[in-house]
Short mmCIF file of C-alpha atoms (C1' of nucleotides) in Angstrom, two decimals:
data_model
loop_
_atom_site.label_atom_id
_atom_site.label_comp_id
_atom_site.label_asym_id
_atom_site.label_seq_id
_atom_site.Cartn_x
_atom_site.Cartn_y
_atom_site.Cartn_z
CA MET J 17 23.30 -16.11 -16.78
CA PRO J 18 21.84 -13.44 -15.51
CA PRO J 19 21.23 -12.68 -12.21
CA LEU J 20 17.09 -13.72 -12.52
CA LYS J 21 17.96 -17.60 -13.54
CA GLN J 22 20.83 -17.22 -10.95
CA LEU J 23 18.55 -16.53 -7.67
CA LEU J 24 15.84 -18.86 -9.39
CA ARG J 25 18.15 -21.58 -9.59
CA ASP J 26 19.71 -21.46 -6.27
CA HIS J 27 16.27 -21.43 -4.97
CA HIS J 28 15.41 -23.96 -7.07
CA LEU J 29 12.59 -21.95 -8.72
CA ARG J 30 11.80 -22.28 -12.60
CA HIS J 31 12.32 -19.73 -15.30
CA THR J 32 9.59 -18.68 -16.78
CA THR J 33 8.61 -16.64 -19.17
CA ALA J 34 5.69 -15.50 -16.54
CA ARG J 35 8.50 -14.11 -14.21
CA GLN J 36 11.37 -13.07 -17.32
CA GLU J 37 8.11 -10.64 -18.11
CA VAL J 38 7.26 -9.49 -14.79
CA PHE J 39 10.65 -8.44 -14.67
CA ALA J 40 11.49 -6.97 -17.24
CA ALA J 41 8.51 -4.94 -17.55
CA LEU J 42 9.54 -3.79 -14.01
CA GLN J 43 13.67 -3.06 -15.06
CA SER J 44 12.43 -1.43 -17.92
CA ALA J 45 9.84 1.17 -15.24
CA GLU J 46 11.19 4.46 -14.77
CA ARG J 47 9.16 4.71 -12.63
CA PRO J 48 8.24 2.53 -9.92
CA LEU J 49 5.41 0.64 -11.30
CA PHE J 50 1.29 0.25 -9.92
CA ILE J 51 -0.26 -3.41 -10.58
CA HIS J 52 -2.32 -2.73 -13.12
CA GLN J 53 0.39 -0.72 -15.03
CA ILE J 54 2.71 -3.88 -14.22
CA VAL J 55 -0.05 -6.08 -16.01
CA ASN J 56 -0.08 -4.39 -19.00
CA LEU J 57 3.21 -4.04 -18.99
CA CYS J 58 2.83 -8.39 -19.50
CA PRO J 59 1.07 -9.33 -21.94
CA LEU J 60 2.00 -12.90 -22.41
CA SER J 61 1.10 -13.77 -18.06
CA ASN J 62 -1.98 -13.75 -16.89
CA ARG J 63 -3.44 -11.19 -14.21
CA THR J 64 -3.37 -14.14 -11.60
CA SER J 65 0.39 -15.21 -12.41
CA VAL J 66 1.61 -11.27 -11.92
CA TYR J 67 0.14 -11.16 -8.38
CA ARG J 68 1.77 -14.70 -7.62
CA THR J 69 4.34 -13.28 -9.93
CA LEU J 70 5.25 -9.94 -7.13
CA ASN J 71 4.40 -11.36 -4.29
CA LEU J 72 7.07 -13.99 -5.33
CA PHE J 73 9.86 -11.27 -5.66
CA ALA J 74 8.43 -9.78 -2.92
CA THR J 75 9.26 -13.16 -1.14
CA LEU J 76 12.60 -13.01 -2.74
CA GLY J 77 13.41 -9.32 -2.31
CA ILE J 78 13.69 -8.23 -5.78
CA ILE J 79 11.36 -6.12 -5.93
CA GLU J 80 10.17 -3.56 -3.47
CA THR J 81 7.38 -1.76 -2.84
CA ILE J 82 6.42 1.73 -2.19
CA THR J 83 3.56 3.27 -0.76
CA SER J 84 1.82 6.22 -2.09
CA GLY J 85 -1.97 7.47 -1.20
CA TRP J 86 -3.50 3.49 -0.96
CA LYS J 87 -1.76 1.91 -3.35
CA SER J 88 0.76 0.50 -3.96
CA ARG J 89 3.65 1.03 -6.71
CA TYR J 90 6.58 -1.59 -6.84
CA GLU J 91 9.43 -0.98 -8.00
CA LEU J 92 13.40 -3.54 -8.14
CA ALA J 93 15.47 -3.36 -5.25
CA GLY J 94 18.78 -4.09 -3.89
CA PRO J 95 20.92 -6.02 -5.30
CA PHE J 96 18.77 -5.87 -9.03
CA LYS J 97 18.78 -1.10 -9.41
CA PRO J 98 20.68 1.60 -8.17
CA HIS J 99 17.77 2.54 -5.98
CA HIS J 100 17.13 5.80 -4.98
CA HIS J 101 14.51 7.50 -3.19
CA HIS J 102 11.32 9.68 -2.95
CA LEU J 103 9.49 12.74 -2.55
CA HIS J 104 5.25 12.27 -2.42
CA CYS J 105 3.04 14.63 -2.99
CA THR J 106 0.19 13.55 -0.59
CA ALA J 107 -1.80 15.89 -2.48
CA CYS J 108 -1.65 14.82 -6.51
CA HIS J 109 0.84 11.53 -5.74
CA GLN J 110 3.62 12.82 -8.44
CA LEU J 111 7.40 10.71 -7.03
CA ILE J 112 9.67 12.93 -7.77
CA GLN J 113 12.90 10.70 -7.30
CA LEU J 114 15.62 11.61 -4.43
CA ASP J 115 19.61 11.31 -4.14
CA ILE J 116 20.63 11.76 -0.86
CA PRO J 117 24.15 10.24 0.16
CA ILE J 118 24.64 11.13 3.31
CA LEU J 119 21.21 9.47 3.65
CA GLU J 120 22.79 6.21 2.69
CA GLU J 121 25.95 6.73 4.26
CA THR J 122 24.37 7.23 8.45
CA ILE J 123 22.02 4.23 7.95
CA LYS J 124 25.14 1.69 6.99
CA SER J 125 27.08 2.66 10.35
CA PHE J 126 23.58 3.04 12.30
CA ALA J 127 23.34 -0.82 11.39
CA ASP J 128 26.16 -1.57 11.75
CA SER J 129 26.36 0.56 15.66
CA HIS J 130 23.62 -2.50 16.34
CA GLU J 131 24.18 -5.52 14.24
CA TYR J 132 21.27 -5.49 12.42
CA MET J 133 21.72 -7.80 9.64
CA LEU J 134 20.83 -4.53 6.51
CA THR J 135 19.35 -5.96 3.48
CA GLY J 136 18.17 -2.52 2.09
CA HIS J 137 16.27 -0.13 3.93
CA HIS J 138 13.89 2.46 2.32
CA ILE J 139 13.61 6.41 2.14
CA GLU J 140 10.36 8.12 2.33
CA LEU J 141 9.94 11.74 2.34
CA THR J 142 5.82 13.11 2.09
CA GLY J 143 4.43 16.27 1.38
CA LEU J 144 3.04 18.99 -0.20
CA CYS J 145 4.55 20.08 -3.81
CA LYS J 146 4.63 23.98 -4.40
CA LYS J 147 1.45 23.70 -6.08
CA CYS J 148 -0.52 21.88 -4.54
CA GLN J 149 0.81 24.34 -0.05
CA LEU J 150 -1.27 26.48 -2.91
CA SER J 151 -4.77 24.98 -3.72
CA LEU J 152 -4.81 24.11 -0.71
CA SER J 153 -4.10 26.34 1.57
CA GLN J 154 -7.17 28.90 -0.39
CA GLY J 155 -10.26 26.86 1.07
CA ARG J 156 -11.34 23.70 0.12
CA ASP J 157 -10.27 20.80 -1.82
CA MET A 1 -8.12 23.50 21.81
CA PRO A 2 -7.12 20.14 20.34
CA PRO A 3 -3.73 20.79 17.78
CA LEU A 4 -6.28 18.39 15.41
CA LYS A 5 -9.60 21.01 15.88
CA GLN A 6 -6.81 23.63 15.21
CA LEU A 7 -5.76 21.81 12.05
CA LEU A 8 -9.01 21.66 10.14
CA ARG A 9 -10.12 24.38 11.18
CA ASP A 10 -6.44 25.73 9.48
CA HIS A 11 -7.98 23.78 6.03
CA HIS A 12 -11.91 24.87 6.22
CA LEU A 13 -12.48 21.16 7.77
CA ARG A 14 -15.25 20.79 10.35
CA HIS A 15 -14.63 18.24 13.00
CA THR A 16 -16.31 15.47 13.02
CA THR A 17 -17.27 12.61 14.93
CA ALA A 18 -16.29 10.10 13.05
CA ARG A 19 -12.42 12.32 12.55
CA GLN A 20 -12.40 12.31 15.85
CA GLU A 21 -13.10 8.81 16.47
CA VAL A 22 -10.27 8.56 13.90
CA PHE A 23 -7.85 10.25 15.59
CA ALA A 24 -8.32 8.38 18.37
CA ALA A 25 -8.02 5.51 17.44
CA LEU A 26 -4.41 5.74 15.50
CA GLN A 27 -3.34 7.78 19.06
CA SER A 28 -4.11 5.47 21.19
CA ALA A 29 -2.51 2.45 19.02
CA GLU A 30 0.64 1.11 19.67
CA ARG A 31 2.10 0.18 16.76
CA PRO A 32 1.37 1.10 12.43
CA LEU A 33 -2.87 -0.95 12.53
CA PHE A 34 -4.37 -1.90 9.29
CA ILE A 35 -7.54 -0.47 7.37
CA HIS A 36 -9.56 -3.17 9.15
CA GLN A 37 -7.94 -3.33 12.62
CA ILE A 38 -9.12 1.09 12.10
CA VAL A 39 -12.32 0.47 10.79
CA ASN A 40 -12.76 -1.72 13.81
CA LEU A 41 -11.70 0.85 16.51
CA CYS A 42 -13.87 3.10 15.70
CA PRO A 43 -17.48 1.41 15.78
CA LEU A 44 -19.87 4.45 15.09
CA SER A 45 -18.08 5.62 11.81
CA ASN A 46 -19.31 4.01 9.07
CA ARG A 47 -16.15 2.17 6.95
CA THR A 48 -16.47 4.72 4.13
CA SER A 49 -15.76 7.03 7.05
CA VAL A 50 -12.99 5.77 7.90
CA TYR A 51 -11.92 5.46 4.56
CA ARG A 52 -13.24 9.41 3.64
CA THR A 53 -11.08 10.47 6.00
CA LEU A 54 -8.13 8.19 6.36
CA ASN A 55 -7.79 9.94 2.17
CA LEU A 56 -8.02 12.93 3.79
CA PHE A 57 -5.31 12.22 6.80
CA ALA A 58 -3.27 11.22 4.07
CA THR A 59 -3.77 14.59 2.40
CA LEU A 60 -3.32 16.45 5.04
CA GLY A 61 -0.27 15.38 6.67
CA ILE A 62 -2.14 13.74 9.82
CA ILE A 63 -0.84 10.53 9.22
CA GLU A 64 1.75 8.12 7.66
CA THR A 65 1.37 4.86 5.75
CA ILE A 66 3.97 2.54 5.88
CA THR A 67 4.97 -0.70 4.25
CA SER A 68 4.92 -3.96 5.92
CA GLY A 69 5.46 -7.13 3.81
CA TRP A 70 2.74 -6.88 1.53
CA LYS A 71 0.25 -4.58 3.55
CA SER A 72 -0.05 -0.92 4.20
CA ARG A 73 -0.82 0.12 7.78
CA TYR A 74 -1.05 3.41 9.61
CA GLU A 75 -0.20 5.95 12.33
CA LEU A 76 -0.33 9.57 12.64
CA ALA A 77 2.49 10.95 11.66
CA GLY A 78 3.90 14.54 12.30
CA PRO A 79 3.32 17.15 14.90
CA PHE A 80 0.69 14.38 15.88
CA LYS A 81 2.87 12.12 17.30
CA PRO A 82 7.05 12.24 18.50
CA HIS A 83 7.76 9.70 15.96
CA HIS A 84 10.36 6.91 14.85
CA HIS A 85 11.33 4.95 12.24
CA HIS A 86 10.94 0.94 11.60
CA LEU A 87 13.30 -2.11 10.90
CA HIS A 88 11.29 -4.47 9.37
CA CYS A 89 12.98 -7.88 10.27
CA THR A 90 12.04 -9.67 6.92
CA ALA A 91 12.29 -13.29 9.26
CA CYS A 92 10.59 -13.06 12.00
CA HIS A 93 8.43 -9.51 10.38
CA GLN A 94 8.80 -8.02 13.65
CA LEU A 95 8.80 -4.31 13.51
CA ILE A 96 11.54 -3.00 16.05
CA GLN A 97 11.50 0.59 16.62
CA LEU A 98 14.34 3.23 15.75
CA ASP A 99 15.38 6.25 16.97
CA ILE A 100 17.69 8.06 14.45
CA PRO A 101 17.34 11.48 15.39
CA ILE A 102 20.89 12.52 12.66
CA LEU A 103 18.62 11.33 9.61
CA GLU A 104 15.83 14.22 11.04
CA GLU A 105 17.93 16.69 10.68
CA THR A 106 19.14 15.46 7.65
CA ILE A 107 15.91 15.71 5.87
CA LYS A 108 14.36 18.77 7.80
CA SER A 109 17.55 20.77 5.52
CA PHE A 110 17.23 18.98 2.03
CA ALA A 111 12.99 19.24 1.95
CA ASP A 112 13.05 23.03 2.68
CA SER A 113 15.51 23.54 -0.49
CA HIS A 114 13.05 21.77 -2.63
CA GLU A 115 10.50 24.60 -1.68
CA TYR A 116 7.88 21.33 -0.51
CA MET A 117 6.84 21.82 2.66
CA LEU A 118 7.34 18.93 4.41
CA THR A 119 4.20 16.99 5.90
CA GLY A 120 6.50 13.43 7.19
CA HIS A 121 8.80 10.60 6.75
CA HIS A 122 9.25 7.37 7.02
CA ILE A 123 12.43 5.12 7.21
CA GLU A 124 12.05 1.68 6.87
CA LEU A 125 15.46 -0.66 7.23
CA THR A 126 14.83 -4.07 6.05
CA GLY A 127 16.75 -6.91 7.28
CA LEU A 128 17.48 -9.38 10.04
CA CYS A 129 16.92 -8.58 14.00
CA LYS A 130 20.12 -10.69 15.88
CA LYS A 131 17.56 -13.55 16.43
CA CYS A 132 16.61 -14.26 12.94
CA GLN A 133 20.60 -13.31 11.59
CA LEU A 134 21.41 -16.36 14.22
CA SER A 135 18.38 -18.94 13.33
CA LEU A 136 19.00 -18.65 10.20
CA SER A 137 22.75 -19.46 10.15
CA GLN A 138 22.52 -21.76 11.87
CA GLY A 139 19.14 -24.13 9.07
CA ARG A 140 18.29 -23.59 5.95
CA ASP A 141 14.70 -20.93 5.20
"C1'" DG D 26 -30.01 27.84 7.07
"C1'" DT D 27 -26.30 26.62 4.60
"C1'" DT D 28 -23.73 23.05 2.56
"C1'" DA D 29 -19.72 19.96 3.72
"C1'" DC D 30 -19.62 15.18 5.75
"C1'" DT D 31 -21.71 11.18 6.82
"C1'" DG D 32 -24.16 6.00 6.71
"C1'" DC D 33 -26.42 3.04 3.27
"C1'" DA D 34 -26.18 0.08 -0.83
"C1'" DA D 35 -24.22 -0.38 -5.07
"C1'" DA D 36 -21.02 0.00 -7.84
"C1'" DT D 37 -16.42 -1.40 -9.06
"C1'" DT D 38 -12.25 -1.97 -8.70
"C1'" DG D 39 -7.93 -5.39 -6.24
"C1'" DT D 40 -6.85 -10.21 -4.96
"C1'" DT D 41 -6.97 -14.83 -4.16
"C1'" DT D 42 -7.82 -19.77 -4.87
"C1'" DG D 43 -9.11 -24.74 -6.87
"C1'" DC D 44 -7.93 -27.62 -10.94
"C1'" DA D 45 -7.24 -29.03 -14.98
"C1'" DA D 46 -3.47 -28.26 -18.33
"C1'" DG D 47 0.97 -26.59 -19.73
"C1'" DG D 48 5.76 -26.03 -19.30
"C1'" DA D 49 10.68 -25.81 -17.04
"C1'" DC D 50 14.79 -29.30 -16.40
"C1'" DG U 6 8.27 -37.82 -16.08
"C1'" DT U 7 8.39 -34.91 -12.69
"C1'" DC U 8 5.92 -31.94 -10.35
"C1'" DC U 9 6.40 -26.64 -10.98
"C1'" DT U 10 3.82 -23.10 -12.61
"C1'" DT U 11 0.66 -21.45 -15.08
"C1'" DG U 12 -4.46 -19.72 -17.24
"C1'" DC U 13 -9.39 -19.66 -15.82
"C1'" DA U 14 -13.34 -18.84 -13.43
"C1'" DA U 15 -15.29 -17.68 -9.52
"C1'" DA U 16 -15.31 -16.94 -4.94
"C1'" DC U 17 -13.69 -13.21 -2.02
"C1'" DA U 18 -11.81 -8.55 -0.70
"C1'" DA U 19 -11.34 -3.49 -0.64
"C1'" DT U 20 -11.93 0.96 -2.45
"C1'" DT U 21 -15.50 3.79 -4.57
"C1'" DT U 22 -19.59 6.83 -5.40
"C1'" DG U 23 -24.17 9.02 -5.80
"C1'" DC U 24 -27.80 10.21 -3.44
"C1'" DA U 25 -30.32 11.56 0.30
"C1'" DG U 26 -30.81 13.33 4.98
"C1'" DT U 27 -27.72 15.03 9.36
"C1'" DA U 28 -24.83 18.11 11.19
"C1'" DA U 29 -20.83 21.32 12.33
"C1'" DC U 30 -20.39 26.02 11.79
#
DNA sequence: GTTACTGCAAATTGTTTGCAAGGAC
DNA sequence: GTCCTTGCAAACAATTTGCAGTAAC
């Protein structure tokens, strides 16, 4: 049984088309998706259902929310996908994926020593990429 | 000269009432603010200006965006406030402030190696605080 | 004086809700 | 068959834009 179905069953929730479709869209994505992208990737599901599904998934911890600029992006979290972190350029909003094993370990031992039961974590570095550093230092935006 | 004025000058930007007011609102806040809270704290500035200012501040790295639950909150970042990170309890939604010096150093050296001009970083640990671990283990959710 | 910035109002876009119909179990 | 979910449409909320006036330098 696929993990989504199992998880839904555990919570007495139904394994519906919309939930499968949204899950599949997130699973197939290389990068975190904006809501409108998810909507486009889910032609079988109404926009409203996508919202409701994302809301549910967030509550269940299936997805993580990442903020870039004003908008949020969503990606599978925790047990559903090997996670990574991001470098986010605050000017052009490009996302670069990071993998920093040392951070993972440090966080884990920190949580242990403080009696937190960690279910997830998210690290985001924000700054200016090389290109945007240049254009900003040259005057007006 | 206050740091905001200096920074704006460095970017050939003007030190206006709206920018001062939004900055002051963020500075006086104990916790990250939602946009509507910032708007309320800035009676001299139009809602539109608050948006434009936050947008600018985000680009300049003056503020950081953090996601807690479903909505985003904003707080001063980097050089403008001694920063910290959060443990977000997924049960009671309380934000607990954290301080993890080792992570800071690791992150700094990592950014250097990528030619990124880091303006900030944010680490969010999600999990259950001690209290909620107890109450959850004693009954249903 | 020049021109970046602001406020306003309207346009646009994003999100939620109520309710009847449909689908999962 | 029961009741959770969905789709639709409409309400509601958030964000952006154009433009004329204002303020920073």
